Amino acid sequence: MHYPVLLRESLEYLNLQKDGVYADITAGLGGHTGAIASRLEEMGGAGWVLACDRDAESLELAKANTQEFAGRIHFRQALFSQMEEALAAEGLSQLDGLLADLGVSRYQLTGSERGFSLMADGPLDMRMSRGEGQTAADLVNYESEGNLANLIYRLAEERRSRQIARAIVRARPITTTGQLAKLIEGVASRTGKIHPATQTFMALRMAVNRELEELDALLDLIPRIVKRGGRAVVITFMSIEDRKVKQAFRDLATAGRVKLVNRHVVRPGADEVRENPPSRSAKLRAVELL
């Protein structure tokens, strides 16, 4: 089951107009994309959605999941840093609104072959776009102990990063997610329900996919690719990402380039968290371009 996070709030803050062109730049399995297209269909205008994702496999699933609105959705594989090129390929320079949900889909996290999962043994890959760039195995097996410790601490705020990095270096080579998870479980005690390797896996995934660098690129692009009066809505799940979005939006507001649509972060309600527990970490922030 796929649950698009903060769906009602996303549509509200996008402030959809019937003839507008919108981008869901983290299309995932198509939940938000389909909902935007459905609302535009109800409004009866010429509005449509550009659905982008860096993961070609997710885009194919999104197409299948949104077939009923195929006439209102265009699909393109693109990183955040490639959004200007993606718009140009559609004959566009700006959008009436943009949505980015920075969460990783359950489809990616649970499939053993993608190498994201703690619970299912698979190749230590973690690339969102398979076939491009270094894998998590490359990082784990070739980075220095100091670099690994710093990476795990900086990206995931894992306090046990030094002992985890030391154990990784001593156990090399490590080729599967199961090997890595078991190794970390042996040197870092479990606290509560969270697996002790969770933070390390998250840090490796973020490093492999250059997630913070891509987020920086997006935040820099927003004033150029969203029209005056248009809105940008960003949903984060990790504090390191939310801090970046919060600060960038505040800086843009101070410079008179945007208006903060919500001065206080928007979180899922109790009903949504009950229905979809992973949504509990979600935070939504929105700006309107001036």
Coordinates of C-alpha atoms in Angstrom, one line a residue:
M1 CA 0.0 0.0 0.0
H2 CA 1.3 3.4 -1.0
Y3 CA 0.5 6.4 1.2
P4 CA 1.3 9.9 -0.2
V5 CA 2.3 11.9 2.9
L6 CA 0.4 15.0 3.9
L7 CA -1.7 14.7 0.7
R8 CA -4.5 17.1 1.7
E9 CA -2.1 19.7 3.0
S10 CA 0.1 19.4 -0.1
L11 CA -2.8 20.2 -2.4
E12 CA -4.0 23.0 -0.2
Y13 CA -0.6 24.7 0.0
L14 CA 0.1 24.3 -3.8
N15 CA -3.0 26.5 -4.3
L16 CA -3.8 24.8 -7.7
Q17 CA -5.1 26.9 -10.5
K18 CA -7.2 25.2 -13.3
D19 CA -4.8 26.1 -16.2
G20 CA -1.6 25.9 -14.2
V21 CA 1.5 23.7 -14.9
Y22 CA 2.8 21.9 -11.8
A23 CA 5.8 19.6 -11.1
D24 CA 5.9 16.8 -8.7
I25 CA 9.7 16.4 -8.7
T26 CA 9.7 13.3 -6.4
A27 CA 7.0 11.4 -8.2
G28 CA 7.8 8.1 -6.5
L29 CA 4.9 5.7 -7.0
G30 CA 2.7 8.6 -8.2
G31 CA 0.5 9.3 -5.2
H32 CA 0.9 13.0 -5.1
T33 CA 1.2 13.2 -8.9
G34 CA -2.2 11.4 -9.4
A35 CA -3.9 13.6 -6.8
I36 CA -2.7 16.8 -8.4
A37 CA -3.8 15.6 -11.8
S38 CA -7.2 14.5 -10.4
R39 CA -7.8 17.9 -8.8
L40 CA -6.9 19.6 -12.0
E41 CA -9.3 17.3 -13.9
E42 CA -12.1 18.3 -11.5
M43 CA -11.3 22.0 -12.1
G44 CA -11.9 21.5 -15.8
G45 CA -9.1 23.7 -17.2
A46 CA -6.0 22.9 -19.2
G47 CA -3.7 22.3 -16.2
W48 CA -1.2 19.4 -16.2
V49 CA 1.6 17.9 -14.1
L50 CA 5.3 17.2 -14.9
A51 CA 6.2 14.1 -12.9
C52 CA 10.0 13.8 -12.3
D53 CA 12.1 11.3 -10.4
R54 CA 15.7 10.2 -10.4
D55 CA 14.6 6.5 -10.2
A56 CA 13.5 5.2 -13.6
E57 CA 11.9 2.1 -12.0
S58 CA 9.7 4.3 -9.7
L59 CA 8.7 6.4 -12.7
E60 CA 7.4 3.3 -14.6
L61 CA 5.3 2.4 -11.5
A62 CA 4.0 5.9 -11.2
K63 CA 2.9 5.8 -14.9
A64 CA 1.0 2.5 -14.2
N65 CA -0.6 3.9 -11.0
T66 CA -1.8 7.1 -12.7
Q67 CA -3.1 5.8 -16.1
E68 CA -6.5 7.3 -15.6
F69 CA -5.0 10.8 -15.7
A70 CA -2.4 10.0 -18.5
G71 CA -3.6 13.0 -20.5
R72 CA -2.6 15.4 -17.8
I73 CA 0.8 14.0 -16.8
H74 CA 4.2 14.1 -18.5
F75 CA 7.0 12.0 -17.1
R76 CA 10.8 12.7 -17.0
Q77 CA 13.7 11.1 -15.2
A78 CA 15.7 13.9 -13.6
L79 CA 17.7 14.9 -10.6
F80 CA 16.8 18.1 -8.7
S81 CA 19.9 19.7 -10.2
Q82 CA 18.6 18.9 -13.7
M83 CA 15.2 20.5 -13.4
E84 CA 15.9 23.4 -15.6
E85 CA 16.9 21.0 -18.4
A86 CA 13.7 18.9 -17.7
L87 CA 11.5 22.0 -18.0
A88 CA 13.3 23.1 -21.2
A89 CA 12.6 19.7 -22.7
E90 CA 8.9 20.3 -22.1
G91 CA 9.1 23.8 -23.6
L92 CA 8.9 25.4 -20.2
S93 CA 11.0 27.9 -18.3
Q94 CA 8.8 28.2 -15.2
L95 CA 6.1 26.5 -13.2
D96 CA 3.0 27.5 -11.4
G97 CA 3.9 25.3 -8.5
L98 CA 6.3 22.6 -7.4
L99 CA 6.1 19.8 -4.9
A100 CA 9.1 17.8 -3.4
D101 CA 8.6 15.0 -0.9
L102 CA 12.1 14.1 0.2
G103 CA 11.1 10.8 1.8
V104 CA 12.4 7.5 0.4
S105 CA 9.5 5.3 -0.9
R106 CA 8.6 2.0 0.8
Y107 CA 9.1 0.4 -2.5
Q108 CA 12.8 1.3 -2.5
L109 CA 13.3 0.6 1.2
T110 CA 11.8 -2.9 1.2
G111 CA 13.2 -4.4 -2.0
S112 CA 16.3 -6.4 -1.2
E113 CA 17.7 -6.0 -4.7
R114 CA 18.1 -2.3 -4.3
G115 CA 20.3 -2.6 -1.2
F116 CA 18.4 -0.1 1.0
S117 CA 16.8 -2.6 3.4
L118 CA 18.1 -3.6 6.8
M119 CA 15.7 -6.6 7.0
A120 CA 16.3 -8.2 3.6
D121 CA 19.8 -9.3 2.6
G122 CA 20.8 -7.9 -0.8
P123 CA 23.7 -6.3 -2.6
L124 CA 25.1 -3.2 -0.8
D125 CA 24.0 -0.8 -3.5
M126 CA 21.6 2.0 -2.4
R127 CA 21.7 4.0 -5.6
M128 CA 18.4 5.5 -6.5
S129 CA 19.4 5.6 -10.1
R130 CA 20.9 2.2 -10.8
G131 CA 23.9 2.2 -13.1
E132 CA 25.2 5.6 -12.1
G133 CA 27.9 6.5 -9.6
Q134 CA 29.4 4.8 -6.6
T135 CA 27.6 2.2 -4.5
A136 CA 27.3 1.9 -0.8
A137 CA 29.7 -1.0 -1.1
D138 CA 32.3 1.3 -2.7
L139 CA 32.0 3.7 0.3
V140 CA 32.1 1.0 2.9
N141 CA 35.1 -0.9 1.4
Y142 CA 37.3 2.0 0.2
E143 CA 36.8 5.1 2.3
S144 CA 39.2 5.7 5.2
E145 CA 38.0 5.0 8.7
G146 CA 38.1 8.7 9.6
N147 CA 36.0 9.6 6.5
L148 CA 33.5 6.9 7.2
A149 CA 33.1 8.0 10.9
N150 CA 32.7 11.7 9.8
L151 CA 30.1 10.8 7.1
I152 CA 28.0 8.7 9.5
Y153 CA 28.1 11.4 12.2
R154 CA 27.5 14.4 9.9
L155 CA 24.6 12.9 7.8
A156 CA 22.9 10.8 10.4
E157 CA 24.0 12.3 13.7
E158 CA 25.0 8.8 14.8
R159 CA 26.9 9.2 18.1
R160 CA 28.6 5.8 17.8
S161 CA 30.0 6.6 14.4
R162 CA 33.7 6.1 15.4
Q163 CA 33.2 2.6 16.7
I164 CA 31.0 1.6 13.8
A165 CA 33.6 2.9 11.3
R166 CA 36.3 1.0 13.1
A167 CA 34.3 -2.2 13.0
I168 CA 33.6 -1.7 9.3
V169 CA 37.2 -1.2 8.3
R170 CA 38.3 -4.3 10.3
A171 CA 35.6 -6.5 8.7
R172 CA 36.2 -5.6 5.1
P173 CA 35.3 -6.7 2.5
I174 CA 31.5 -6.2 3.1
T175 CA 29.3 -6.8 0.1
T176 CA 25.7 -7.2 1.4
T177 CA 23.2 -5.3 3.5
G178 CA 22.8 -8.3 5.8
Q179 CA 26.6 -8.4 6.5
L180 CA 26.7 -4.7 7.3
A181 CA 23.6 -4.8 9.5
K182 CA 24.8 -7.8 11.5
L183 CA 28.2 -6.2 11.9
I184 CA 26.8 -3.0 13.3
E185 CA 24.4 -4.8 15.6
G186 CA 27.4 -6.5 17.1
V187 CA 29.2 -3.3 18.1
A188 CA 26.3 -0.9 18.7
S189 CA 23.7 -1.9 21.2
R190 CA 20.0 -1.6 20.3
T191 CA 18.1 1.3 21.9
G192 CA 14.3 0.8 21.8
K193 CA 12.7 -0.6 18.7
I194 CA 15.1 1.1 16.2
H195 CA 17.7 -1.2 14.7
P196 CA 21.2 0.0 15.6
A197 CA 22.2 0.1 11.9
T198 CA 19.4 2.4 10.9
Q199 CA 21.3 5.7 11.1
T200 CA 24.4 4.3 9.4
F201 CA 22.3 2.9 6.5
M202 CA 20.6 6.3 6.2
A203 CA 24.0 8.1 6.1
L204 CA 25.3 5.8 3.4
R205 CA 22.2 6.2 1.3
M206 CA 22.4 10.0 1.5
A207 CA 26.1 10.0 0.6
V208 CA 25.7 7.6 -2.3
N209 CA 22.9 9.7 -3.8
R210 CA 24.3 13.1 -2.8
E211 CA 21.0 14.0 -1.3
L212 CA 22.0 17.1 0.5
E213 CA 23.8 18.5 -2.5
E214 CA 20.7 17.8 -4.6
L215 CA 18.6 19.5 -2.0
D216 CA 20.9 22.6 -2.1
A217 CA 20.5 22.7 -5.9
L218 CA 16.7 22.6 -5.6
L219 CA 16.6 25.4 -3.0
D220 CA 18.8 27.5 -5.3
L221 CA 16.6 26.7 -8.3
I222 CA 13.2 27.5 -6.8
P223 CA 13.3 31.3 -7.3
R224 CA 14.2 30.7 -11.0
I225 CA 11.8 27.9 -12.0
V226 CA 8.6 29.0 -10.1
K227 CA 6.6 31.9 -11.4
R228 CA 5.6 35.0 -9.3
G229 CA 2.5 34.0 -7.4
G230 CA 3.4 30.3 -7.7
R231 CA 4.3 28.1 -4.8
A232 CA 7.0 25.6 -3.7
V233 CA 6.0 23.0 -1.2
V234 CA 8.7 20.8 0.4
I235 CA 8.2 17.8 2.7
T236 CA 11.2 16.6 4.7
F237 CA 11.6 13.7 7.1
M238 CA 15.1 14.3 8.6
S239 CA 16.1 17.2 10.7
I240 CA 19.3 17.9 8.7
E241 CA 17.0 18.4 5.6
D242 CA 14.4 20.4 7.4
R243 CA 17.0 22.8 8.8
K244 CA 18.3 23.5 5.2
V245 CA 14.8 24.1 3.9
K246 CA 13.8 26.3 6.8
Q247 CA 16.9 28.5 6.6
A248 CA 16.7 28.8 2.8
F249 CA 13.1 29.8 2.9
R250 CA 13.8 32.4 5.6
D251 CA 16.7 33.8 3.7
L252 CA 14.5 34.1 0.5
A253 CA 11.8 35.8 2.6
T254 CA 14.3 38.2 4.1
A255 CA 15.5 39.1 0.6
G256 CA 11.9 39.8 -0.4
R257 CA 11.9 37.0 -3.0
V258 CA 9.2 34.8 -1.4
K259 CA 6.4 35.0 1.2
L260 CA 6.3 32.2 3.8
V261 CA 2.9 30.5 3.4
N262 CA 3.2 28.7 6.7
R263 CA 5.2 30.3 9.5
H264 CA 5.0 27.1 11.5
V265 CA 5.9 23.7 10.1
V266 CA 2.9 21.5 9.1
R267 CA 2.9 18.0 10.5
P268 CA 0.6 15.0 9.9
G269 CA -2.5 14.6 12.1
A270 CA -3.1 11.7 14.4
D271 CA -5.3 9.9 11.9
E272 CA -2.6 10.0 9.2
V273 CA 0.1 8.8 11.6
R274 CA -2.2 6.0 12.8
E275 CA -2.9 4.9 9.2
N276 CA 0.7 5.4 8.0
P277 CA 3.2 5.4 10.9
P278 CA 6.3 6.4 8.9
S279 CA 4.6 9.8 8.2
R280 CA 5.1 10.8 11.8
S281 CA 8.5 12.4 10.9
A282 CA 7.1 14.5 8.0
K283 CA 7.3 18.3 8.0
L284 CA 5.9 20.5 5.3
R285 CA 7.1 24.0 4.5
A286 CA 5.8 26.2 1.7
V287 CA 6.6 29.6 0.1
E288 CA 5.0 31.8 -2.5
L289 CA 7.2 33.5 -5.0
L290 CA 7.0 37.4 -5.1

